[in-house]
Amino acid sequence: MKIVVCIKQVPATSDAKIDPETKRIVREGIKAVTNPFDAYALEEAVRIKERLGAEVIALTMGPPRADMVLREAIAVGADRGILLSDRAFGGSDTWATSYALSKAVERIGGVDLVLCGKQAIDGDTAQVGPGIAAQLGWAQATYVMAMPQVDEGSFTAKRMHEDGWDLCRIAFPAVVTVVKDLNQPRIPTLKGRLAAQKVEIPTWTAADVGADLSKIGLDGSPTRVVKTEPPPARNKETLRIEGSAADCAAALVRELRQKSLV
Amino acid sequence: MLANTPALRAEYRNVWVVAEVSGGKVQKVTWELLGAARRLADARSCELWCVALGDGVSKETAAIHGYGADVALIVDDSRLARFDDEAEAAALVRLIGKYRPEILVCAATTRGRALIPRVAVTSNSGLTADCTGLAIDPESGDLLQTRPAFGGNIMATIRSANHRPQMATVRPRVMNALDFDPARKGQSISEGLLEGESGAFKTVLEVFHDEENPVNLSDARFIVAGGRGVKGAEGFKLLRKLADAVGGAVGASRAAVDSGWVPYNHQVGQTGQTVQATVYVACGISGQIQHLVGMQSCDYIVAIDKNPDTPMMRLADAAVVGDLYEIIPAMLAELART
Amino acid sequence: MRHHIENRIYHVEILPPKQETEKLEADLEAFAVKFNRVMASGYCACITDNAMGNLAFQGSEMIEELSLVPGDDLVMIHLNTFHTKENLDGILDSCARLGIRNLLVISGDGSDRLPRLSPSDVGAQGVEAVTSVELLRYIERAHPGFFNLGVAFNPYEPEEHEAQKMERKMAAGARFIITQPVIGLHPMVEKLLAKYPQVPVIVEAWMSKKLDLLSEAVGYEIPEGTPYDPIENLKSLHAIYPKCGVYLSLLGFKTQYDLVKDCWK
Ligand SMILES: Cc1cc2nc3c(=O)[nH]c(=O)nc-3n(C[C@H](O)[C@H](O)[C@H](O)COP(=O)(O)OP(=O)(O)OC[C@H]3O[C@@H](n4cnc5c(N)ncnc54)[C@H](O)[C@@H]3O)c2cc1C
Ligand SMILES: Cc1cc2nc3c(=O)[nH]c(=O)nc-3n(C[C@H](O)[C@H](O)[C@H](O)COP(=O)(O)OP(=O)(O)OC[C@H]3O[C@@H](n4cnc5c(N)ncnc54)[C@H](O)[C@@H]3O)c2cc1C
């Protein structure tokens, strides 16, 4: 079996700020880390490999230094990493990103399963996983909280919904996006990390994966971010509720109901 | 579709809401979306359509009209009883090609966020995720879509100028539904599912509905959180009752977790989880910065504390001064009363 | 621990490199240099465990992988509750192999990415979660009598709560105490010393000039008054707590290291 895990390098969110002058997202000096959800996708791939035997390939699209997230993946059990990097990919929205990643999956060839995180903590769209499935014309399972059975031809996936879950059987090839309930990702050992430092990571360009230049980057992206700004300031007024417990409770519940919050 | 000239764009008209359907019933979030989309349709002087795919959804036609849609486009098929996203996507792509809506919105639920990206990619459209604001740009007539990104630290406005339809998923509980008007009538169109569209990719084996116990904290819309003021594991049972009463999840401060009253996966804050609930009720949590960073982007914050002057009480939208052991039972009684 | 205090052996905190470091080799080198320097001074190196919830490498694997030589009784490993059972057992075994007996057992700082021991992992019954108390009991059972176990004391937490926790930690087998950073005389530390006269107590000296960082580290606002001089504070701690050891956190190896040896008289 051949499994590709898509890993995005993201800024540690809590640091995200808007420059008050330029109104742009400040990226300088912010740590870049593996998108947390992707660690769960990777862990599941490594567990499938340990159970059934598989080749696990970590794939990222990003700047040259995004090789870091691939090395981390190799340190915990991915067999190899591929860095998709080209100026032409810059500014890709989820349409163009899923197109580029799907071209890399095609170039890898013979892939049975693509695993993605539920969403990236910066863009926060959760669109790239199902986007890759659509680009490839493959089956998809999103918000997957368990993969109880995996065998050579098919697997079962438990999908999380707001009002419960469902369980489906899907034949390979397929794209799966995962939530944190899936597993507990292992943490790299120093020995594993040191070995991963030495691994050669190939860089693939748009030309290498045969990407149509009109479908990638800013030009290939149907959406455009036209403005970014800080979230509206929290309503400064605090409603003080005092008195007997019954009065307080009544006032609070009334307030919540008025705002359609319960 | 690429629609980079006014003539091409003019081929696309009307606003579509794709209904959220579960167990054959159109869900409440759809009415919210119709409320918001009604404004867009009026601004564009066009029709508002609601597309419902599912088993038994034709029964919902009157409700769809009553909540503001001019046209109900119904695909009622027993093969859509369970969530087969590839089948729904295939049908939607076909219908979009046939009827050419200018704008398409859908709830940003797990179903909507599985389905619409597939539709958008296949029909070569831009898609904006999890919007909290939608407006028509008066100059271009384009849809301006506002959404939080970076975990709510940033609001981005997004536009798809050259592609039609313009698609967006919309966060539940943000938009307001119109009042239901049983007298409102509209048109309805019935469409079928084509051979090969369903069951091609997956078989749903089992469905489990559990509305009472929302899964995890980071996805919960309502959180009741406790701190050291809860004083013990027993007290957390009281919080659980309140959470159950409102369909919420239980959170905790680190002080409560470190005392062993609740497991760590309930911890909110710098070294716990970051949550973005619609309502966060902090019970006996003073609100040290390490806790606040994990919950301050919740929409509506309630604090219950004996001490009227804690950082949490100052941050809160509603600050209730009192003993949580008296307030919470009173709230439970109040909620049960009506 | 008693002999550390009697022989004026400082406890020097060293942080292993973070998992996300972009300069792993350089960080490993810096760790080794610090470790060896502490050993050469005859001090005790105290190695943190994913401090502040930041994923970092483990002290024991650092020592093994970098072939560092722990001095006799001169290493202390911090151990918290954010591990898998397998991991925890691995760490305890390698500490045993390396002859490292001093463990500071703490609940610790978690993060999304860190696992957490469950009550069943450590054979604890009737509790919702594993805290330092359950971890202490487990270590005592898994390696009876081998380790010298210490616990943390936070004088910034509500007094009654912290006092109760300390009683439970002592009952679970704690044999020494390290406080959170103290500035000058602290009434809760006084009470602690009075309550446990037989237990070695090591007070933490905050060696950074930045008090706002200290507020972050203890979780409560530390009133910022006059400018803070870490070396002066260190001297005053020795004067106020002559029977206590001192743990140096955020010690500047370039600027402060050579100054501290003259502070403990
Ligand atoms: C503020 C802001 C708002 C945006 N809003 C939109 C929007 O509404 N619509 C839109 O189309 N684009 C949007 N974008 C662009 C979008 O963020 C980028 O296209 C991004 O490359 C992928 O989207 P995401 O971060 O949301 O990933 P998600 O779709 O949330 O990621 C899901 C999973 O896909 C995989 N994945 C994603 N990116 C990569 C990658 N580069 N390499 C490897 N695997 C990857 C990972 O497994 C990840 O867990 C926005 C960008 C910004 C900065
Ligand atoms: C590195 C680091 C990381 C940390 N990470 C986190 C984190 O992720 N999450 C987190 O929460 N904390 C974190 N902390 C701890 C944080 O600094 C605080 O210590 C903690 O949040 C305090 O919890 P609390 O508010 O429950 O307790 P307290 O501050 O003790 O507050 C208890 C409150 O309960 C009120 N009260 C008491 N009895 C009642 C009653 N009967 N009815 C109503 N109110 C009552 C009191 O008036 C008081 O306001 C971290 C600390 C550090 C150093």
JSON list of N, CA and C and ligand atoms in Angstrom, two decimals, chain A residues 6-9 25 27 35 37-38 59-62 92-95 97 101 115-120 122-129 132 223 225 228, chain B residues 127-129 147 149-150 154 156 158, ligand 1:
[
{"chain": "A", "resi": 6, "resn": "CYS", "atom": "N", "xyz": [-0.47, 14.64, 3.57]},
{"chain": "A", "resi": 6, "resn": "CYS", "atom": "CA", "xyz": [-0.26, 16.05, 3.23]},
{"chain": "A", "resi": 6, "resn": "CYS", "atom": "C", "xyz": [-0.05, 16.83, 4.51]},
{"chain": "A", "resi": 7, "resn": "ILE", "atom": "N", "xyz": [1.07, 17.51, 4.56]},
{"chain": "A", "resi": 7, "resn": "ILE", "atom": "CA", "xyz": [1.42, 18.23, 5.78]},
{"chain": "A", "resi": 7, "resn": "ILE", "atom": "C", "xyz": [1.67, 19.69, 5.43]},
{"chain": "A", "resi": 8, "resn": "LYS", "atom": "N", "xyz": [1.02, 20.58, 6.15]},
{"chain": "A", "resi": 8, "resn": "LYS", "atom": "CA", "xyz": [1.23, 22.00, 5.90]},
{"chain": "A", "resi": 8, "resn": "LYS", "atom": "C", "xyz": [2.07, 22.61, 7.01]},
{"chain": "A", "resi": 9, "resn": "GLN", "atom": "N", "xyz": [2.98, 23.47, 6.62]},
{"chain": "A", "resi": 9, "resn": "GLN", "atom": "CA", "xyz": [3.73, 24.22, 7.63]},
{"chain": "A", "resi": 9, "resn": "GLN", "atom": "C", "xyz": [2.95, 25.50, 7.92]},
{"chain": "A", "resi": 25, "resn": "ILE", "atom": "N", "xyz": [-1.12, 40.50, 7.56]},
{"chain": "A", "resi": 25, "resn": "ILE", "atom": "CA", "xyz": [-0.73, 39.54, 8.58]},
{"chain": "A", "resi": 25, "resn": "ILE", "atom": "C", "xyz": [0.79, 39.60, 8.76]},
{"chain": "A", "resi": 27, "resn": "ARG", "atom": "N", "xyz": [4.11, 38.07, 9.43]},
{"chain": "A", "resi": 27, "resn": "ARG", "atom": "CA", "xyz": [4.65, 36.72, 9.41]},
{"chain": "A", "resi": 27, "resn": "ARG", "atom": "C", "xyz": [6.10, 36.67, 9.89]},
{"chain": "A", "resi": 35, "resn": "ASN", "atom": "N", "xyz": [1.29, 21.76, 10.98]},
{"chain": "A", "resi": 35, "resn": "ASN", "atom": "CA", "xyz": [-0.12, 21.94, 11.30]},
{"chain": "A", "resi": 35, "resn": "ASN", "atom": "C", "xyz": [-0.54, 20.82, 12.26]},
{"chain": "A", "resi": 37, "resn": "PHE", "atom": "N", "xyz": [-3.20, 19.23, 13.17]},
{"chain": "A", "resi": 37, "resn": "PHE", "atom": "CA", "xyz": [-4.06, 18.13, 12.72]},
{"chain": "A", "resi": 37, "resn": "PHE", "atom": "C", "xyz": [-3.31, 17.14, 11.85]},
{"chain": "A", "resi": 38, "resn": "ASP", "atom": "N", "xyz": [-2.28, 17.63, 11.16]},
{"chain": "A", "resi": 38, "resn": "ASP", "atom": "CA", "xyz": [-1.57, 16.75, 10.24]},
{"chain": "A", "resi": 38, "resn": "ASP", "atom": "C", "xyz": [-0.76, 15.69, 10.98]},
{"chain": "A", "resi": 59, "resn": "LEU", "atom": "N", "xyz": [4.13, 14.79, 2.13]},
{"chain": "A", "resi": 59, "resn": "LEU", "atom": "CA", "xyz": [4.12, 15.76, 1.03]},
{"chain": "A", "resi": 59, "resn": "LEU", "atom": "C", "xyz": [3.75, 17.13, 1.56]},
{"chain": "A", "resi": 60, "resn": "THR", "atom": "N", "xyz": [4.54, 18.13, 1.23]},
{"chain": "A", "resi": 60, "resn": "THR", "atom": "CA", "xyz": [4.16, 19.48, 1.62]},
{"chain": "A", "resi": 60, "resn": "THR", "atom": "C", "xyz": [4.36, 20.42, 0.46]},
{"chain": "A", "resi": 61, "resn": "MET", "atom": "N", "xyz": [3.51, 21.42, 0.37]},
{"chain": "A", "resi": 61, "resn": "MET", "atom": "CA", "xyz": [3.73, 22.50, -0.58]},
{"chain": "A", "resi": 61, "resn": "MET", "atom": "C", "xyz": [4.05, 23.74, 0.24]},
{"chain": "A", "resi": 62, "resn": "GLY", "atom": "N", "xyz": [5.16, 24.36, -0.06]},
{"chain": "A", "resi": 62, "resn": "GLY", "atom": "CA", "xyz": [5.53, 25.52, 0.73]},
{"chain": "A", "resi": 62, "resn": "GLY", "atom": "C", "xyz": [6.90, 26.04, 0.33]},
{"chain": "A", "resi": 92, "resn": "SER", "atom": "N", "xyz": [-1.54, 30.62, -3.92]},
{"chain": "A", "resi": 92, "resn": "SER", "atom": "CA", "xyz": [-2.60, 29.68, -4.29]},
{"chain": "A", "resi": 92, "resn": "SER", "atom": "C", "xyz": [-3.71, 29.66, -3.25]},
{"chain": "A", "resi": 93, "resn": "ASP", "atom": "N", "xyz": [-4.95, 29.67, -3.70]},
{"chain": "A", "resi": 93, "resn": "ASP", "atom": "CA", "xyz": [-6.06, 29.47, -2.76]},
{"chain": "A", "resi": 93, "resn": "ASP", "atom": "C", "xyz": [-6.31, 27.96, -2.65]},
{"chain": "A", "resi": 94, "resn": "THR", "atom": "N", "xyz": [-7.41, 27.58, -2.05]},
{"chain": "A", "resi": 94, "resn": "THR", "atom": "CA", "xyz": [-7.58, 26.13, -1.82]},
{"chain": "A", "resi": 94, "resn": "THR", "atom": "C", "xyz": [-7.80, 25.37, -3.13]},
{"chain": "A", "resi": 95, "resn": "TRP", "atom": "N", "xyz": [-8.41, 26.04, -4.09]},
{"chain": "A", "resi": 95, "resn": "TRP", "atom": "CA", "xyz": [-8.60, 25.38, -5.40]},
{"chain": "A", "resi": 95, "resn": "TRP", "atom": "C", "xyz": [-7.23, 25.05, -5.98]},
{"chain": "A", "resi": 97, "resn": "THR", "atom": "N", "xyz": [-4.29, 25.08, -4.52]},
{"chain": "A", "resi": 97, "resn": "THR", "atom": "CA", "xyz": [-3.48, 24.22, -3.64]},
{"chain": "A", "resi": 97, "resn": "THR", "atom": "C", "xyz": [-3.87, 22.75, -3.84]},
{"chain": "A", "resi": 101, "resn": "LEU", "atom": "N", "xyz": [-1.35, 19.83, -5.21]},
{"chain": "A", "resi": 101, "resn": "LEU", "atom": "CA", "xyz": [-1.09, 18.61, -4.42]},
{"chain": "A", "resi": 101, "resn": "LEU", "atom": "C", "xyz": [-1.56, 17.37, -5.18]},
{"chain": "A", "resi": 115, "resn": "LEU", "atom": "N", "xyz": [-3.90, 11.08, 3.14]},
{"chain": "A", "resi": 115, "resn": "LEU", "atom": "CA", "xyz": [-4.41, 11.51, 4.46]},
{"chain": "A", "resi": 115, "resn": "LEU", "atom": "C", "xyz": [-4.08, 12.99, 4.66]},
{"chain": "A", "resi": 116, "resn": "CYS", "atom": "N", "xyz": [-5.09, 13.75, 5.11]},
{"chain": "A", "resi": 116, "resn": "CYS", "atom": "CA", "xyz": [-4.89, 15.17, 5.40]},
{"chain": "A", "resi": 116, "resn": "CYS", "atom": "C", "xyz": [-5.41, 15.46, 6.81]},
{"chain": "A", "resi": 117, "resn": "GLY", "atom": "N", "xyz": [-4.98, 16.59, 7.36]},
{"chain": "A", "resi": 117, "resn": "GLY", "atom": "CA", "xyz": [-5.58, 17.06, 8.59]},
{"chain": "A", "resi": 117, "resn": "GLY", "atom": "C", "xyz": [-6.98, 17.58, 8.28]},
{"chain": "A", "resi": 118, "resn": "LYS", "atom": "N", "xyz": [-7.80, 17.73, 9.31]},
{"chain": "A", "resi": 118, "resn": "LYS", "atom": "CA", "xyz": [-9.14, 18.27, 9.14]},
{"chain": "A", "resi": 118, "resn": "LYS", "atom": "C", "xyz": [-9.05, 19.67, 8.53]},
{"chain": "A", "resi": 119, "resn": "GLN", "atom": "N", "xyz": [-8.19, 20.49, 9.09]},
{"chain": "A", "resi": 119, "resn": "GLN", "atom": "CA", "xyz": [-7.98, 21.82, 8.54]},
{"chain": "A", "resi": 119, "resn": "GLN", "atom": "C", "xyz": [-6.64, 22.35, 8.99]},
{"chain": "A", "resi": 120, "resn": "ALA", "atom": "N", "xyz": [-6.18, 23.39, 8.31]},
{"chain": "A", "resi": 120, "resn": "ALA", "atom": "CA", "xyz": [-4.93, 24.03, 8.71]},
{"chain": "A", "resi": 120, "resn": "ALA", "atom": "C", "xyz": [-5.28, 25.15, 9.67]},
{"chain": "A", "resi": 122, "resn": "ASP", "atom": "N", "xyz": [-4.03, 28.02, 10.06]},
{"chain": "A", "resi": 122, "resn": "ASP", "atom": "CA", "xyz": [-3.92, 29.41, 9.58]},
{"chain": "A", "resi": 122, "resn": "ASP", "atom": "C", "xyz": [-5.08, 29.74, 8.63]},
{"chain": "A", "resi": 123, "resn": "GLY", "atom": "N", "xyz": [-5.11, 29.07, 7.49]},
{"chain": "A", "resi": 123, "resn": "GLY", "atom": "CA", "xyz": [-6.20, 29.32, 6.53]},
{"chain": "A", "resi": 123, "resn": "GLY", "atom": "C", "xyz": [-7.54, 28.87, 7.08]},
{"chain": "A", "resi": 124, "resn": "ASP", "atom": "N", "xyz": [-7.52, 27.80, 7.88]},
{"chain": "A", "resi": 124, "resn": "ASP", "atom": "CA", "xyz": [-8.74, 27.36, 8.58]},
{"chain": "A", "resi": 124, "resn": "ASP", "atom": "C", "xyz": [-9.90, 26.97, 7.66]},
{"chain": "A", "resi": 125, "resn": "THR", "atom": "N", "xyz": [-9.65, 26.63, 6.40]},
{"chain": "A", "resi": 125, "resn": "THR", "atom": "CA", "xyz": [-10.80, 26.40, 5.51]},
{"chain": "A", "resi": 125, "resn": "THR", "atom": "C", "xyz": [-11.32, 24.97, 5.52]},
{"chain": "A", "resi": 126, "resn": "ALA", "atom": "N", "xyz": [-10.46, 23.98, 5.77]},
{"chain": "A", "resi": 126, "resn": "ALA", "atom": "CA", "xyz": [-10.83, 22.57, 5.68]},
{"chain": "A", "resi": 126, "resn": "ALA", "atom": "C", "xyz": [-11.26, 22.18, 4.26]},
{"chain": "A", "resi": 127, "resn": "GLN", "atom": "N", "xyz": [-10.77, 22.91, 3.27]},
{"chain": "A", "resi": 127, "resn": "GLN", "atom": "CA", "xyz": [-11.22, 22.67, 1.90]},
{"chain": "A", "resi": 127, "resn": "GLN", "atom": "C", "xyz": [-10.22, 21.89, 1.05]},
{"chain": "A", "resi": 128, "resn": "VAL", "atom": "N", "xyz": [-8.96, 21.86, 1.49]},
{"chain": "A", "resi": 128, "resn": "VAL", "atom": "CA", "xyz": [-7.95, 21.26, 0.63]},
{"chain": "A", "resi": 128, "resn": "VAL", "atom": "C", "xyz": [-8.13, 19.75, 0.52]},
{"chain": "A", "resi": 129, "resn": "GLY", "atom": "N", "xyz": [-8.46, 19.06, 1.61]},
{"chain": "A", "resi": 129, "resn": "GLY", "atom": "CA", "xyz": [-8.64, 17.61, 1.56]},
{"chain": "A", "resi": 129, "resn": "GLY", "atom": "C", "xyz": [-9.70, 17.19, 0.54]},
{"chain": "A", "resi": 132, "resn": "ILE", "atom": "N", "xyz": [-8.64, 17.91, -3.00]},
{"chain": "A", "resi": 132, "resn": "ILE", "atom": "CA", "xyz": [-7.74, 16.95, -3.64]},
{"chain": "A", "resi": 132, "resn": "ILE", "atom": "C", "xyz": [-8.55, 15.77, -4.17]},
{"chain": "A", "resi": 223, "resn": "THR", "atom": "N", "xyz": [-10.48, 32.56, -5.78]},
{"chain": "A", "resi": 223, "resn": "THR", "atom": "CA", "xyz": [-10.75, 33.51, -4.69]},
{"chain": "A", "resi": 223, "resn": "THR", "atom": "C", "xyz": [-9.57, 34.44, -4.49]},
{"chain": "A", "resi": 225, "resn": "VAL", "atom": "N", "xyz": [-8.10, 37.19, -1.39]},
{"chain": "A", "resi": 225, "resn": "VAL", "atom": "CA", "xyz": [-8.29, 37.88, -0.12]},
{"chain": "A", "resi": 225, "resn": "VAL", "atom": "C", "xyz": [-8.14, 39.37, -0.41]},
{"chain": "A", "resi": 228, "resn": "THR", "atom": "N", "xyz": [-7.70, 42.17, 5.05]},
{"chain": "A", "resi": 228, "resn": "THR", "atom": "CA", "xyz": [-7.61, 41.47, 6.34]},
{"chain": "A", "resi": 228, "resn": "THR", "atom": "C", "xyz": [-7.61, 42.52, 7.43]},
{"chain": "B", "resi": 127, "resn": "LEU", "atom": "N", "xyz": [-14.36, 29.17, -3.51]},
{"chain": "B", "resi": 127, "resn": "LEU", "atom": "CA", "xyz": [-15.18, 28.86, -2.34]},
{"chain": "B", "resi": 127, "resn": "LEU", "atom": "C", "xyz": [-14.56, 29.52, -1.11]},
{"chain": "B", "resi": 128, "resn": "THR", "atom": "N", "xyz": [-15.38, 30.24, -0.38]},
{"chain": "B", "resi": 128, "resn": "THR", "atom": "CA", "xyz": [-14.92, 30.87, 0.86]},
{"chain": "B", "resi": 128, "resn": "THR", "atom": "C", "xyz": [-15.49, 30.08, 2.03]},
{"chain": "B", "resi": 129, "resn": "ALA", "atom": "N", "xyz": [-14.63, 29.78, 2.99]},
{"chain": "B", "resi": 129, "resn": "ALA", "atom": "CA", "xyz": [-15.01, 28.88, 4.06]},
{"chain": "B", "resi": 129, "resn": "ALA", "atom": "C", "xyz": [-15.56, 29.62, 5.27]},
{"chain": "B", "resi": 147, "resn": "ARG", "atom": "N", "xyz": [-14.73, 36.27, 6.69]},
{"chain": "B", "resi": 147, "resn": "ARG", "atom": "CA", "xyz": [-14.56, 35.05, 7.48]},
{"chain": "B", "resi": 147, "resn": "ARG", "atom": "C", "xyz": [-13.40, 35.19, 8.44]},
{"chain": "B", "resi": 149, "resn": "ALA", "atom": "N", "xyz": [-10.07, 33.81, 10.19]},
{"chain": "B", "resi": 149, "resn": "ALA", "atom": "CA", "xyz": [-8.99, 32.84, 9.91]},
{"chain": "B", "resi": 149, "resn": "ALA", "atom": "C", "xyz": [-7.99, 32.95, 11.05]},
{"chain": "B", "resi": 150, "resn": "PHE", "atom": "N", "xyz": [-6.95, 32.17, 11.02]},
{"chain": "B", "resi": 150, "resn": "PHE", "atom": "CA", "xyz": [-5.95, 32.15, 12.09]},
{"chain": "B", "resi": 150, "resn": "PHE", "atom": "C", "xyz": [-6.65, 32.01, 13.45]},
{"chain": "B", "resi": 154, "resn": "ILE", "atom": "N", "xyz": [-7.96, 36.86, 12.98]},
{"chain": "B", "resi": 154, "resn": "ILE", "atom": "CA", "xyz": [-7.97, 37.72, 11.81]},
{"chain": "B", "resi": 154, "resn": "ILE", "atom": "C", "xyz": [-9.29, 37.57, 11.08]},
{"chain": "B", "resi": 156, "resn": "ALA", "atom": "N", "xyz": [-10.90, 38.06, 7.35]},
{"chain": "B", "resi": 156, "resn": "ALA", "atom": "CA", "xyz": [-10.50, 38.26, 5.96]},
{"chain": "B", "resi": 156, "resn": "ALA", "atom": "C", "xyz": [-11.75, 38.47, 5.11]},
{"chain": "B", "resi": 158, "resn": "ILE", "atom": "N", "xyz": [-13.12, 38.17, 1.29]},
{"chain": "B", "resi": 158, "resn": "ILE", "atom": "CA", "xyz": [-12.73, 37.41, 0.12]},
{"chain": "B", "resi": 158, "resn": "ILE", "atom": "C", "xyz": [-13.74, 37.59, -1.00]},
{"chain": "D", "resi": 1, "resn": "LIG", "atom": "C1", "xyz": [-6.84, 34.91, 5.87]},
{"chain": "D", "resi": 1, "resn": "LIG", "atom": "C2", "xyz": [-6.96, 33.91, 4.78]},
{"chain": "D", "resi": 1, "resn": "LIG", "atom": "C3", "xyz": [-8.21, 33.46, 4.38]},
{"chain": "D", "resi": 1, "resn": "LIG", "atom": "C4", "xyz": [-8.34, 32.52, 3.34]},
{"chain": "D", "resi": 1, "resn": "LIG", "atom": "N1", "xyz": [-9.57, 32.11, 2.98]},
{"chain": "D", "resi": 1, "resn": "LIG", "atom": "C5", "xyz": [-9.70, 31.28, 1.90]},
{"chain": "D", "resi": 1, "resn": "LIG", "atom": "C6", "xyz": [-10.97, 30.87, 1.45]},
{"chain": "D", "resi": 1, "resn": "LIG", "atom": "O1", "xyz": [-12.00, 31.21, 2.03]},
{"chain": "D", "resi": 1, "resn": "LIG", "atom": "N2", "xyz": [-11.04, 30.08, 0.36]},
{"chain": "D", "resi": 1, "resn": "LIG", "atom": "C7", "xyz": [-9.93, 29.66, -0.30]},
{"chain": "D", "resi": 1, "resn": "LIG", "atom": "O2", "xyz": [-10.06, 28.94, -1.29]},
{"chain": "D", "resi": 1, "resn": "LIG", "atom": "N3", "xyz": [-8.70, 29.99, 0.13]},
{"chain": "D", "resi": 1, "resn": "LIG", "atom": "C8", "xyz": [-8.57, 30.79, 1.21]},
{"chain": "D", "resi": 1, "resn": "LIG", "atom": "N4", "xyz": [-7.32, 31.15, 1.65]},
{"chain": "D", "resi": 1, "resn": "LIG", "atom": "C9", "xyz": [-6.14, 30.55, 1.01]},
{"chain": "D", "resi": 1, "resn": "LIG", "atom": "C10", "xyz": [-5.79, 29.22, 1.72]},
{"chain": "D", "resi": 1, "resn": "LIG", "atom": "O3", "xyz": [-5.48, 29.45, 3.07]},
{"chain": "D", "resi": 1, "resn": "LIG", "atom": "C11", "xyz": [-4.61, 28.60, 1.05]},
{"chain": "D", "resi": 1, "resn": "LIG", "atom": "O4", "xyz": [-5.03, 28.09, -0.16]},
{"chain": "D", "resi": 1, "resn": "LIG", "atom": "C12", "xyz": [-3.93, 27.47, 1.76]},
{"chain": "D", "resi": 1, "resn": "LIG", "atom": "O5", "xyz": [-2.85, 27.10, 0.92]},
{"chain": "D", "resi": 1, "resn": "LIG", "atom": "C13", "xyz": [-4.72, 26.19, 2.01]},
{"chain": "D", "resi": 1, "resn": "LIG", "atom": "O6", "xyz": [-5.84, 26.38, 2.74]},
{"chain": "D", "resi": 1, "resn": "LIG", "atom": "P1", "xyz": [-5.97, 26.10, 4.32]},
{"chain": "D", "resi": 1, "resn": "LIG", "atom": "O7", "xyz": [-4.81, 26.70, 4.98]},
{"chain": "D", "resi": 1, "resn": "LIG", "atom": "O8", "xyz": [-7.28, 26.59, 4.70]},
{"chain": "D", "resi": 1, "resn": "LIG", "atom": "O9", "xyz": [-5.89, 24.52, 4.40]},
{"chain": "D", "resi": 1, "resn": "LIG", "atom": "P2", "xyz": [-7.03, 23.44, 4.83]},
{"chain": "D", "resi": 1, "resn": "LIG", "atom": "O10", "xyz": [-7.90, 23.18, 3.70]},
{"chain": "D", "resi": 1, "resn": "LIG", "atom": "O11", "xyz": [-7.68, 23.88, 6.11]},
{"chain": "D", "resi": 1, "resn": "LIG", "atom": "O12", "xyz": [-6.06, 22.25, 5.09]},
{"chain": "D", "resi": 1, "resn": "LIG", "atom": "C14", "xyz": [-6.55, 20.93, 5.26]},
{"chain": "D", "resi": 1, "resn": "LIG", "atom": "C15", "xyz": [-5.44, 19.95, 5.10]},
{"chain": "D", "resi": 1, "resn": "LIG", "atom": "O13", "xyz": [-4.96, 19.98, 3.77]},
{"chain": "D", "resi": 1, "resn": "LIG", "atom": "C16", "xyz": [-3.57, 19.72, 3.74]},
{"chain": "D", "resi": 1, "resn": "LIG", "atom": "N5", "xyz": [-2.87, 20.90, 3.22]},
{"chain": "D", "resi": 1, "resn": "LIG", "atom": "C17", "xyz": [-3.32, 22.16, 3.11]},
{"chain": "D", "resi": 1, "resn": "LIG", "atom": "N6", "xyz": [-2.37, 22.95, 2.57]},
{"chain": "D", "resi": 1, "resn": "LIG", "atom": "C18", "xyz": [-1.30, 22.17, 2.34]},
{"chain": "D", "resi": 1, "resn": "LIG", "atom": "C19", "xyz": [0.00, 22.39, 1.82]},
{"chain": "D", "resi": 1, "resn": "LIG", "atom": "N7", "xyz": [0.40, 23.60, 1.43]},
{"chain": "D", "resi": 1, "resn": "LIG", "atom": "N8", "xyz": [0.85, 21.34, 1.74]},
{"chain": "D", "resi": 1, "resn": "LIG", "atom": "C20", "xyz": [0.48, 20.11, 2.13]},
{"chain": "D", "resi": 1, "resn": "LIG", "atom": "N9", "xyz": [-0.73, 19.85, 2.64]},
{"chain": "D", "resi": 1, "resn": "LIG", "atom": "C21", "xyz": [-1.61, 20.86, 2.74]},
{"chain": "D", "resi": 1, "resn": "LIG", "atom": "C22", "xyz": [-3.16, 19.44, 5.16]},
{"chain": "D", "resi": 1, "resn": "LIG", "atom": "O14", "xyz": [-3.27, 18.05, 5.40]},
{"chain": "D", "resi": 1, "resn": "LIG", "atom": "C23", "xyz": [-4.23, 20.19, 5.97]},
{"chain": "D", "resi": 1, "resn": "LIG", "atom": "O15", "xyz": [-4.41, 19.66, 7.25]},
{"chain": "D", "resi": 1, "resn": "LIG", "atom": "C24", "xyz": [-7.19, 32.07, 2.68]},
{"chain": "D", "resi": 1, "resn": "LIG", "atom": "C25", "xyz": [-5.94, 32.51, 3.11]},
{"chain": "D", "resi": 1, "resn": "LIG", "atom": "C26", "xyz": [-5.82, 33.42, 4.12]},
{"chain": "D", "resi": 1, "resn": "LIG", "atom": "C27", "xyz": [-4.46, 33.88, 4.54]}
]
